[in-house]
Coordinates of C-alpha atoms in Angstrom, one line a residue:
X1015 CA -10.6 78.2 38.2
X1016 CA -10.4 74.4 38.3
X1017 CA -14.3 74.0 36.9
X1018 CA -13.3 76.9 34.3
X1019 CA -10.5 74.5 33.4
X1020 CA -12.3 71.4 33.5
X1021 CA -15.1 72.9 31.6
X1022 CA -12.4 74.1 28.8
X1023 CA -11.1 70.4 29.2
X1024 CA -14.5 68.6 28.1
X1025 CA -15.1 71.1 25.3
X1026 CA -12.0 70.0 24.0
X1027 CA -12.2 66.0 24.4
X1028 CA -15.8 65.6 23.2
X1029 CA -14.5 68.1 20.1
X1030 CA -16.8 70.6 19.8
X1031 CA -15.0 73.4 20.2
X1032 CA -15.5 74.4 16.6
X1033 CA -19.2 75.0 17.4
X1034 CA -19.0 77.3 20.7
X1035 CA -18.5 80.5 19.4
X1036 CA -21.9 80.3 18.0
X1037 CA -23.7 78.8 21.0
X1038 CA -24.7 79.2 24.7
X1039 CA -21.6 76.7 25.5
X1040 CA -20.0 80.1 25.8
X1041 CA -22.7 81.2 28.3
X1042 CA -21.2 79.2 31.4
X1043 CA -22.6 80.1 35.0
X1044 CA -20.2 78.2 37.5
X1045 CA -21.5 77.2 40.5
X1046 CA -20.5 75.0 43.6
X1047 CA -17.2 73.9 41.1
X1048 CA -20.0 72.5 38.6
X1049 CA -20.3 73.9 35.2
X1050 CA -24.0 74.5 33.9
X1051 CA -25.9 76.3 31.0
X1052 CA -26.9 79.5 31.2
X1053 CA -31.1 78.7 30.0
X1054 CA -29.8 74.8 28.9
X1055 CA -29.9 72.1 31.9
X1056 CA -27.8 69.2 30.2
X1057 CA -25.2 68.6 28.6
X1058 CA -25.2 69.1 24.2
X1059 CA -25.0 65.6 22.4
X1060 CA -21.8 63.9 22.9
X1061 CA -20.1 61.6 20.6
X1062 CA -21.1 57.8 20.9
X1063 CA -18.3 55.7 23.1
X1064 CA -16.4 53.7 21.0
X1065 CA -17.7 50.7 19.4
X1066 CA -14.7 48.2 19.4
X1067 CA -11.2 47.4 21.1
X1068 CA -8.6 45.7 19.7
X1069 CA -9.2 41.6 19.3
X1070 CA -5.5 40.1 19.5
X1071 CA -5.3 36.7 20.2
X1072 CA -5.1 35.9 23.6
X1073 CA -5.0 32.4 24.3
X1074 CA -7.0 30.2 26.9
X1075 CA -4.2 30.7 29.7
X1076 CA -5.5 34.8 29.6
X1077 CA -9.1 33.8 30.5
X1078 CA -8.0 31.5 33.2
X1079 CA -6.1 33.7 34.8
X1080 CA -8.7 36.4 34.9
X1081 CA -10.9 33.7 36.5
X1082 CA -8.2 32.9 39.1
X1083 CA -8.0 36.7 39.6
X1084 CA -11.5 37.2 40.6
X1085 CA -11.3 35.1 43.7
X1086 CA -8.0 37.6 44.8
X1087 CA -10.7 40.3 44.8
X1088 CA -13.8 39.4 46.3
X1089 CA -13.9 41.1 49.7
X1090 CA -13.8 38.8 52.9
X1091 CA -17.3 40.5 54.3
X1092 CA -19.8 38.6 52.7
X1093 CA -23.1 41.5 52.5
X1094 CA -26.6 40.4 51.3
X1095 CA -29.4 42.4 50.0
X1096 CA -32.9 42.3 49.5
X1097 CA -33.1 41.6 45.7
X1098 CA -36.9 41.4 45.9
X1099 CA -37.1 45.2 47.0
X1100 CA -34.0 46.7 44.2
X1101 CA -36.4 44.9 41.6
X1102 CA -39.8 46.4 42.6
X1103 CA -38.5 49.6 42.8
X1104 CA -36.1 49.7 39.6
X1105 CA -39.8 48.6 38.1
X1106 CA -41.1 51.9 39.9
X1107 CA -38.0 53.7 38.7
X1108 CA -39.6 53.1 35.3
X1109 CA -43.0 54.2 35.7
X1110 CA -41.9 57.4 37.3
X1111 CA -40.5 57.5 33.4
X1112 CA -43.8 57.3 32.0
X1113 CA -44.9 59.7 29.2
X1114 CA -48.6 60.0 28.0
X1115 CA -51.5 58.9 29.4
X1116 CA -50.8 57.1 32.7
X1117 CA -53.2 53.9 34.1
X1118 CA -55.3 54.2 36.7
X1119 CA -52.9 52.1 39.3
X1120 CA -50.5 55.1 38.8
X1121 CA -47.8 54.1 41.8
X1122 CA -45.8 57.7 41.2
X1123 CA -48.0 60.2 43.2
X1124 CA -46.0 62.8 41.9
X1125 CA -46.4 62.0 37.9
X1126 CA -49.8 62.4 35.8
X1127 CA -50.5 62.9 32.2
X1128 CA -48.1 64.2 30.2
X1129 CA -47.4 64.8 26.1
X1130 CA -50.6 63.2 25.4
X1131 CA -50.6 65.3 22.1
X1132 CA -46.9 63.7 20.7
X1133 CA -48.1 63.5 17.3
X1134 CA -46.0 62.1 13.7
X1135 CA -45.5 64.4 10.8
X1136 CA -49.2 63.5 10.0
X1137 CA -50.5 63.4 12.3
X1138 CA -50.0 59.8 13.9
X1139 CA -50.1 59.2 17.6
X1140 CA -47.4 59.1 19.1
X1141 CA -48.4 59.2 23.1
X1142 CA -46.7 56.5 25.4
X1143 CA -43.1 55.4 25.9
X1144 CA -40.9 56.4 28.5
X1145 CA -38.5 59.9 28.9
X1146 CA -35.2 58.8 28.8
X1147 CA -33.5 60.1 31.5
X1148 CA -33.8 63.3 33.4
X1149 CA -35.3 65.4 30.5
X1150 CA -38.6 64.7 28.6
X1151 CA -37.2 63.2 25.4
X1152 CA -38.4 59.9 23.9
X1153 CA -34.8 59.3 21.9
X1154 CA -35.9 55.7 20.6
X1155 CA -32.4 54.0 20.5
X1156 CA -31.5 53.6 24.4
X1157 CA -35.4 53.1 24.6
X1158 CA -35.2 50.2 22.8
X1159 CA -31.8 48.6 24.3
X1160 CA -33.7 49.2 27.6
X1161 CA -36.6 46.8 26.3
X1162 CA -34.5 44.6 24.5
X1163 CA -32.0 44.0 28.2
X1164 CA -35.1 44.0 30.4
X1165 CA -36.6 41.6 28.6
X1166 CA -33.3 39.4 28.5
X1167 CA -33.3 39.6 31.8
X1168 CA -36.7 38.2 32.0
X1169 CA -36.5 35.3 30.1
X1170 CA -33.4 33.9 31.9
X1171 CA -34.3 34.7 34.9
X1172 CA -38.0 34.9 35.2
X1173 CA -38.4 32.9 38.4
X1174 CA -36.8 35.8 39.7
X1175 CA -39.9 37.9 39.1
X1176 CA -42.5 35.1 40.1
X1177 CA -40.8 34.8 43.6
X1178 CA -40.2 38.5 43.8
X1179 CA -43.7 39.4 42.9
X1180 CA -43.3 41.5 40.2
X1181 CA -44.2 39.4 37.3
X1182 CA -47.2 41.6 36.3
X1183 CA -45.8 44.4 36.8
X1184 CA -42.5 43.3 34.7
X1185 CA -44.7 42.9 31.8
X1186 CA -46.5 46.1 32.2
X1187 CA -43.0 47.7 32.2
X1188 CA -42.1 46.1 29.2
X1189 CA -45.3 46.8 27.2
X1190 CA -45.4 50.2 28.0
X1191 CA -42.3 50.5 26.0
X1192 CA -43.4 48.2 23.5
X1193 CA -46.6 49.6 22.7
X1194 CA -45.0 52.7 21.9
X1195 CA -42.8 51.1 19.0
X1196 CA -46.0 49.5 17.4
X1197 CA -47.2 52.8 16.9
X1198 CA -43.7 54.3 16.0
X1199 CA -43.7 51.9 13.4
X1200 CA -46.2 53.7 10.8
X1201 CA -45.5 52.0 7.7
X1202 CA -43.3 49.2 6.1
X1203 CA -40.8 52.1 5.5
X1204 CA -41.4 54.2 8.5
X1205 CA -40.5 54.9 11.6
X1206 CA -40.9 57.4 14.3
X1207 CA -37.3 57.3 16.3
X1208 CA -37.6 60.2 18.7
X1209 CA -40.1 62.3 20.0
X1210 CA -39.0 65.7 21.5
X1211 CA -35.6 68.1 20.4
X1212 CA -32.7 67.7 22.8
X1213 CA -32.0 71.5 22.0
X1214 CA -35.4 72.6 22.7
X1215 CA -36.4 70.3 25.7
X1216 CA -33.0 70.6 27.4
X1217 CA -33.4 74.7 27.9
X1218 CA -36.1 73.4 30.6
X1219 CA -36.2 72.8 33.6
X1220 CA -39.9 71.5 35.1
X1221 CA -42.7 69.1 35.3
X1222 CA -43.2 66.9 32.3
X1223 CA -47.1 67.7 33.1
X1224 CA -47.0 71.3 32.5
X1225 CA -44.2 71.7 29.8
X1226 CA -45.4 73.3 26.7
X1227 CA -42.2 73.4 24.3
X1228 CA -42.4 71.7 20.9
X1229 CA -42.2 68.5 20.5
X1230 CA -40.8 67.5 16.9
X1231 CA -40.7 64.3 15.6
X1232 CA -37.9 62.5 13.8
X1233 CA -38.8 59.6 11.0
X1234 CA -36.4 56.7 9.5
X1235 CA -37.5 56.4 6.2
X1236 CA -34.6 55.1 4.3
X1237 CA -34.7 58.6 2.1
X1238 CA -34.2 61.5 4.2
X1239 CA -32.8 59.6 7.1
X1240 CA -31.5 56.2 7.7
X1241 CA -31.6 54.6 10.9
X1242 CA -30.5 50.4 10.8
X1243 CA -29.2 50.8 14.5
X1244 CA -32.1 51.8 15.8
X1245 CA -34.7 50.8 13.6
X1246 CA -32.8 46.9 13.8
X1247 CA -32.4 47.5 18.2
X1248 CA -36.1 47.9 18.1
X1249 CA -36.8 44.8 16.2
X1250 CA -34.5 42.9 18.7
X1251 CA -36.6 44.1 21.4
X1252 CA -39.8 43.0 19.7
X1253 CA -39.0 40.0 18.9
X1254 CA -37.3 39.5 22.4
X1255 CA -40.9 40.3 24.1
X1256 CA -42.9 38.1 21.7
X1257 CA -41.0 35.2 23.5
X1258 CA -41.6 36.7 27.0
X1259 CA -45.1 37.7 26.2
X1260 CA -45.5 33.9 24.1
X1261 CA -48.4 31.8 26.0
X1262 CA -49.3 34.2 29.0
X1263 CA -53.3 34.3 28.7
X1264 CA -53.6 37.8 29.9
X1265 CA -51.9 39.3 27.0
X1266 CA -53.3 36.4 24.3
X1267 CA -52.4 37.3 20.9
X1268 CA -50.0 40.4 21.9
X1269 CA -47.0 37.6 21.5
X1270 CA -47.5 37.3 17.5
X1271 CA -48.4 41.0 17.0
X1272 CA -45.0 42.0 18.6
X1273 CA -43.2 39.1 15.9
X1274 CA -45.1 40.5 12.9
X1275 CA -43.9 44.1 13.9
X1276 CA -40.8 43.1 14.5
X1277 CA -40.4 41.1 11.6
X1278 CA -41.5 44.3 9.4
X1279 CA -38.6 46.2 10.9
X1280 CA -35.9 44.3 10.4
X1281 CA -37.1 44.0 7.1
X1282 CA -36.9 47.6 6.6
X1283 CA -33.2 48.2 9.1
X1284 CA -31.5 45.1 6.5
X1285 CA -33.0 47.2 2.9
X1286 CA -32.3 50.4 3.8
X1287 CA -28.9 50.3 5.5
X1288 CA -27.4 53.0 7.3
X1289 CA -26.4 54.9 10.4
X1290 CA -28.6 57.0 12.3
X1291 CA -28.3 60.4 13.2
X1292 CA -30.9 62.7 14.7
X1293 CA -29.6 66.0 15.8
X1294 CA -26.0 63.8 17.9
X1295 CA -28.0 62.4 20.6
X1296 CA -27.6 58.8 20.5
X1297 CA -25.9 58.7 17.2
X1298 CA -24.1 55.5 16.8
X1299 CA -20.5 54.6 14.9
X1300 CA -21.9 51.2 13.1
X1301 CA -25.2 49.9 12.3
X1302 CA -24.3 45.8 11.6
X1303 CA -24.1 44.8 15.3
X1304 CA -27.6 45.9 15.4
X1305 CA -28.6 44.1 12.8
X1306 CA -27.4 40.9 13.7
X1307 CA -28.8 41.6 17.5
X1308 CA -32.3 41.6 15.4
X1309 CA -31.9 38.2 13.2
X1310 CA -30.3 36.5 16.4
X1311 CA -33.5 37.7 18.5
X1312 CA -35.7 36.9 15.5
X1313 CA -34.5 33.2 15.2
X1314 CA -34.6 32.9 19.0
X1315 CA -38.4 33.4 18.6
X1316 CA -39.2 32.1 15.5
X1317 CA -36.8 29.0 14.7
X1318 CA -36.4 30.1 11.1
X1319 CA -33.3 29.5 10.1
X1320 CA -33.0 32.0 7.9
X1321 CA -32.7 34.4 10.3
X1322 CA -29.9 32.8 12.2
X1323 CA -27.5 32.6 8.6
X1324 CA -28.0 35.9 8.2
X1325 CA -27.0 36.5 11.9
X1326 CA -23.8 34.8 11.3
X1327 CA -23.4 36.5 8.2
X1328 CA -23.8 39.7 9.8
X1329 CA -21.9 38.5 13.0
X1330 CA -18.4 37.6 10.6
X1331 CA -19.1 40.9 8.9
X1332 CA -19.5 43.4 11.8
X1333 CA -19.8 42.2 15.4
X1334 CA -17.4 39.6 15.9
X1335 CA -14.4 41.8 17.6
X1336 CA -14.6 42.8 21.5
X1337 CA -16.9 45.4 22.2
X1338 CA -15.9 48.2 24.0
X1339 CA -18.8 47.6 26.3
X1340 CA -22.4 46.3 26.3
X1341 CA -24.8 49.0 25.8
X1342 CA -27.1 51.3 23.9
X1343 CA -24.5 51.9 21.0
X1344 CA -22.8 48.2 21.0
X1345 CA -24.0 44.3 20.7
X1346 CA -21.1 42.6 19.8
X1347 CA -20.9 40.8 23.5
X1348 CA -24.6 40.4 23.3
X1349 CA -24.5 38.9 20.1
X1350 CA -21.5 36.5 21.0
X1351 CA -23.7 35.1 24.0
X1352 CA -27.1 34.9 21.8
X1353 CA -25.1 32.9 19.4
X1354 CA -23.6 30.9 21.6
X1355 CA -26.9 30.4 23.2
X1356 CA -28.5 29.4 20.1
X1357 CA -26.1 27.6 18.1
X1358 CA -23.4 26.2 21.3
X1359 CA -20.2 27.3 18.8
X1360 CA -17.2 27.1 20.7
X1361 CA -16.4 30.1 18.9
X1362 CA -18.8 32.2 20.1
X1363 CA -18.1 31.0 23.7
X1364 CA -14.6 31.9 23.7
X1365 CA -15.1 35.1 22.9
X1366 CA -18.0 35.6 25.5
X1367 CA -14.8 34.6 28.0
X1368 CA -12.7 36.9 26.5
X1369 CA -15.4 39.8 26.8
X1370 CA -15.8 39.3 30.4
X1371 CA -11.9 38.3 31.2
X1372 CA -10.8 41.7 30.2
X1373 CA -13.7 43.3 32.3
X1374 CA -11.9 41.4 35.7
X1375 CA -9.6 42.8 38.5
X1376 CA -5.6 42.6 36.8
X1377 CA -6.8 42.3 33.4
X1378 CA -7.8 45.3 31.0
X1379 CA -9.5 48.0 32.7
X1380 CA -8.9 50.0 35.8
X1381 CA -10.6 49.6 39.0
X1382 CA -11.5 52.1 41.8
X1383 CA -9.5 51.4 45.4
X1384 CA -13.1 50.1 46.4
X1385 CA -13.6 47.6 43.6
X1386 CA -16.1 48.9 40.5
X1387 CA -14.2 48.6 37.4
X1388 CA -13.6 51.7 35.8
X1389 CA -14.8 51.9 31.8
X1390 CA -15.7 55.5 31.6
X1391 CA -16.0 58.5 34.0
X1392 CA -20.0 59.5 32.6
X1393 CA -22.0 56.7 34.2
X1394 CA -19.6 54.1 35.4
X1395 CA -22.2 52.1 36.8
X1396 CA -24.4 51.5 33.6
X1397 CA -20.9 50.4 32.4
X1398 CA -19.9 47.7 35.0
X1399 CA -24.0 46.5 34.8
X1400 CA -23.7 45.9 31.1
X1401 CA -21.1 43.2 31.4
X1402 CA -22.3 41.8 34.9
X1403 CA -24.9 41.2 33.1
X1404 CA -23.4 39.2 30.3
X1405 CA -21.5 37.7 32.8
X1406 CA -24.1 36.4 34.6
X1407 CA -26.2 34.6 31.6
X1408 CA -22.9 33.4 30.7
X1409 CA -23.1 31.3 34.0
X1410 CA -26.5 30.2 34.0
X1411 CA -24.9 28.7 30.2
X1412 CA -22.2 27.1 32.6
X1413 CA -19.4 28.9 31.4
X1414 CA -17.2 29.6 34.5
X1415 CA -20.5 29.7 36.6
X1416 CA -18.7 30.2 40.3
X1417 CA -16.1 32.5 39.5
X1418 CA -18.9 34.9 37.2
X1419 CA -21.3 34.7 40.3
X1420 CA -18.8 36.0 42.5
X1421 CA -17.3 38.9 40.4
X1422 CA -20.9 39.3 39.4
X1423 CA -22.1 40.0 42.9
X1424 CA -19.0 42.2 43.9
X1425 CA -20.0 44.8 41.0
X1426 CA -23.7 44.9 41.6
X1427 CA -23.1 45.2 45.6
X1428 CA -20.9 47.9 45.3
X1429 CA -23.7 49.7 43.3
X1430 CA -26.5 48.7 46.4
X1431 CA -23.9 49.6 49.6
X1432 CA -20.7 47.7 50.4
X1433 CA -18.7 51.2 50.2
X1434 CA -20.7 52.6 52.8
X1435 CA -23.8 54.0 50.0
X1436 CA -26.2 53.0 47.9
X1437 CA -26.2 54.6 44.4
X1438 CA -30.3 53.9 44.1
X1439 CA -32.6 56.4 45.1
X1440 CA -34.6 55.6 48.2
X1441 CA -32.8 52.5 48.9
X1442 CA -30.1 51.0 51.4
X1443 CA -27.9 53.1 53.6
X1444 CA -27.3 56.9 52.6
X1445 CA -28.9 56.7 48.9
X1446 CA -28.9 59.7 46.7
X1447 CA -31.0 62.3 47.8
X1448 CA -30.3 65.1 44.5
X1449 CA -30.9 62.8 41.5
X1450 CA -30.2 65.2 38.1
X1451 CA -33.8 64.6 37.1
X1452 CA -36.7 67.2 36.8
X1453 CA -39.9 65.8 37.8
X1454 CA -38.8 64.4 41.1
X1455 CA -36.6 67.6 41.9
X1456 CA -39.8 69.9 41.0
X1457 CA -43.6 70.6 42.2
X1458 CA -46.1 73.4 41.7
X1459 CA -44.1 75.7 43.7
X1460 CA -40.3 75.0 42.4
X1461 CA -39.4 74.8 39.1
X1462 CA -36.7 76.0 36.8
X1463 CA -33.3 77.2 37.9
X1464 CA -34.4 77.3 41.6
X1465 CA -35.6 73.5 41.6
X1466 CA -32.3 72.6 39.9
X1467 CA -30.2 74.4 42.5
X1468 CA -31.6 73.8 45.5
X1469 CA -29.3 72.5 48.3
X1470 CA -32.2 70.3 49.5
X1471 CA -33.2 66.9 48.6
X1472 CA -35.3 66.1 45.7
X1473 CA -39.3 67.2 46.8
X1474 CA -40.1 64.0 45.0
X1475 CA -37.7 60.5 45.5
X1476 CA -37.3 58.8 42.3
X1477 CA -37.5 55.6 43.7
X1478 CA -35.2 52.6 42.3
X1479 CA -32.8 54.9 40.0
X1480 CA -29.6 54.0 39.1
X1481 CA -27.2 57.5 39.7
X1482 CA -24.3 57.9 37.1
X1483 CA -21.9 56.4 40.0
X1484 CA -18.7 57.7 41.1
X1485 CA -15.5 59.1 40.4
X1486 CA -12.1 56.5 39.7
X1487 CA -11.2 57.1 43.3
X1488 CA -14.7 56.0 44.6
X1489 CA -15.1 59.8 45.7
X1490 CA -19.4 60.7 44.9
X1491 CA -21.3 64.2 45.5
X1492 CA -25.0 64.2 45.7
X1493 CA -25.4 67.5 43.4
X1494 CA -28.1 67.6 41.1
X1495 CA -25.8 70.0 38.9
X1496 CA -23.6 67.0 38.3
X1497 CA -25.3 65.4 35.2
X1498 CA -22.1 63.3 34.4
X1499 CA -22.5 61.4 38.2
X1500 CA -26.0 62.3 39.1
X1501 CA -28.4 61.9 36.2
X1502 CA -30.7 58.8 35.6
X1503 CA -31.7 56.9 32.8
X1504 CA -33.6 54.2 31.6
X1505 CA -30.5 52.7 29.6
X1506 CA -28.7 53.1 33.2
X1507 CA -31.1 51.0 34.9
X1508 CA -31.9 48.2 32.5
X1509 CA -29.1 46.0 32.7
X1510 CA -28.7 46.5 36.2
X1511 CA -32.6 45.4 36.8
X1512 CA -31.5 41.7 34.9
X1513 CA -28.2 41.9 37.1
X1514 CA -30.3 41.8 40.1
X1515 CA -33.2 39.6 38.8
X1516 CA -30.1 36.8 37.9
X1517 CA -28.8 37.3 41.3
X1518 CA -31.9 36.5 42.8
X1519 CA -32.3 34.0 40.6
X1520 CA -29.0 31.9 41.4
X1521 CA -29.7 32.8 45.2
X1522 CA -33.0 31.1 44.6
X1523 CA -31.0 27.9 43.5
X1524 CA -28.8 28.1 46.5
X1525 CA -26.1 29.7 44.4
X1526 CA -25.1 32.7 46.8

């Protein structure tokens, strides 16, 4: 009774209650208090979060006390972690994500080839890029905010990667990704966005190797369908890796093809402005914070000042209240740290301090008994990794560098074990096992509904994935049925990854 009442609850909230008399919403099978679809493994697309809060006008006093607060938090035991081994195998989390045509130092034993044939609407190719999360989709939105916050990460704290050893393989990670959206990007005025039908590929339940469903694919072309979110997110994360990928002799010239791409699709996000909508998967509410993400990234690697005014424009226009958190769907913090990075505005800085203030123990949002603060119930960890992230940038800029650390640390080690588990697979104490993820829960013997219900472990550990994380009383069951605390995704992992990279980084400095 209390699932059947919980399920009626979240049919309700996400409001889609209009459309389940004509679907297999109707079709629930219950089982161990965890509502699933009867031939449908996830859940149907959800509205996006929201995109703002409220901006009122709290004055310096506010931010200092949420500074002062921080220090009332931080527990007493003082834990460390191995930084270098989270980092390699969030990297290895990624290529387990893999789609296409996989190199021949393949690390996953358990992945090969798979959706070699994605082809465009004529044809294009359309192989590569990475599943999102624990289904076989390429949605091309939270692909791209994944680049675009890995590759953050890199360039502020790539020492990180040298000392870790992972600097070739960090690239790799990145160009996989990036590769794809050079040849997502088929004309001035077109671009592939997804690859794959929620509807079609979330009725299955198997190895990404042997699926044989149809794979649609979904083009921006400013006529049929808009898309400046995702097409200007993309453009941010090409012009973010032509700086990372600027002077390294084993990838000579890739720097200026990824500005030239990029260049083309901001172009094309700024002309043909609108929101993007493919089927309610990743649909966003506002398409300008994108945009300005894209000119602040492009005059970060070009120094054409053209691009930062019509940042700033943009910024005044669209992304200068507090986001409701940084993630796939919102880049108003990022942006106020970019800015502030390139231009040194006051301006921009206080509200980079006001972003993260509100984030802190006794400010804003709720915490857990254990100490992760609380934004949302579906993935609170990817939540609480978006602003530690910010956060920590925002120290290596000097803005309240001690105090971020700390708070910094307390998120991101709650995630690795100080409750008593880890919430990434196949490392630290008592990981999770059951990961809501089909090719590591399936192999040439279990597949389907008997992979995804099976009491036992995962055949296959997904090394270095970031679960969903908990409930708001810290209370966590490894059930791969769960896909609001259990599932993966590449979104989930990327600002966590620069979280642990800037730790190591400031831990490298003697900053522990």
């Amino acid at each position: 009774m209390n699932a059947l009442l919980t399920t009626v609850f979240l049919v309700l909230v996400f409001g889609i209650w209009s459309d389940v008399t004509a679907s297999p919403l109707m079709e629930r099978a219950l089982d161990n208090d965890v509502a699933t679809y009867v031939g449908e493994y996830d859940p149907p697309p959800m509205p996006a979060p929201p995109s703002e809060e409220d901006d009122d006008d709290e004055g310096d006093e506010y931010d200092k006390r949420g500074v002062r607060e921080v220090h009332k938090y931080i527990r007493q035991v003082n834990t460390t972690y191995n930084y270098t081994e989270v980092l390699e195998k969030s990297i290895m989390f990624y290529e387990a994500q893999r789609s296409g045509e996989l190199p021949a130092d393949n690390r996953i034993p358990y992945r090969g080839n798979s959706a070699v044939d994605d082809v465009g609407n004529s044809g294009e190719d359309l192989s590569g890029g990475y599943y999102d999360a624990g289904d076989h989709v390429k949605f091309g939105f939270p692909m791209a905010f994944t680049t675009t916050a890995l590759t953050w990460g890199l360039i502020e704290f790539k020492d990180a990667y040298e000392a870790a050893g992972q600097l070739s393989c960090m690239y790799e990670t990145i160009k996989w990704a990036t590769d794809y959206f050079i040849k997502a990007h088929v004309s001035p005025t077109g671009f592939y966005s997804q690859v794959g039908s929620g509807g079609i590929d979330h009725k299955y339940w198997g190895r990404p190797e042997i699926m044989a469903m149809s794979r649609p694919a979904y083009i921006v072309d400013g006529i049929s369908m808009n898309g400046s979110d995702v097409v200007g997110e993309t453009a941010a994360a090409l012009a973010a890796a032509s700086i990372a990928f600027n002077g390294v002799s084993e990838y000579e010239g890739y720097s200026t093809t990824l500005l030239n791409v990029a260049k083309e699709l901001f172009d094309f996000a700024y002309n043909y402005q609108g929101n993007y909508d493919a089927g309610g998967y990743y649909a966003s509410t506002k398409y300008g914070d994108e945009l300005c993400w894209a000119a602040a990234w492009l005059y970060r690697a070009t120094d054409d000042a053209s691009y930062l005014t019509k940042a700033e424009t943009l910024y005044a226009k669209h992304s200068k209240s507090m986001g409701w958190a940084f993630s796939w769907g919102n880049k108003n913090a990022g942006n106020q740290l970019l800015l502030y990075q390139l231009t040194g505005s006051t301006a921009y800085k206080k509200k980079v301090t006001k972003f993260v203030t509100r984030w802190m123990p006794g400010q804003r949002l709720p915490y857990t008994p254990l100490g992760l603060v609380y934004r949302n119930s579906w993935g609170p960890l990817r939540y609480a990794a978006g602003t530690t992230m910010i956060a920590l940038i925002a120290a290596e800029e000097g803005i309240n560098t001690e105090s971020y650390i700390d708070w910094a640390k307390g998120q991101i080690h709650y995630m690795l074990g100080d409750t008593g588990r880890s919430y990434v697979v196949g490392f630290g104490n008592n990981p999770p096992v059951r990961p809501h993820h089909r090719a590591s829960s399936c192999n040439s013997t279990l597949t389907g509904s008997q992979a995804l219900k099976s009491p036992n472990a995962n055949p296959n550990i997904l090394i270095g994935a970031l679960v969903g994380g908990p409930s708001s009383d810290d209370s966590y069951t490894d059930n791969r049925q769960d896909y609001i605390s259990n599932e993966v995704a590449c979104d989930y992992n990327a600002a966590f990854q620069s979280c642990i990279a800037g730790l190591l980084h400031f831990e490298l400095q003697g900053r522990k």
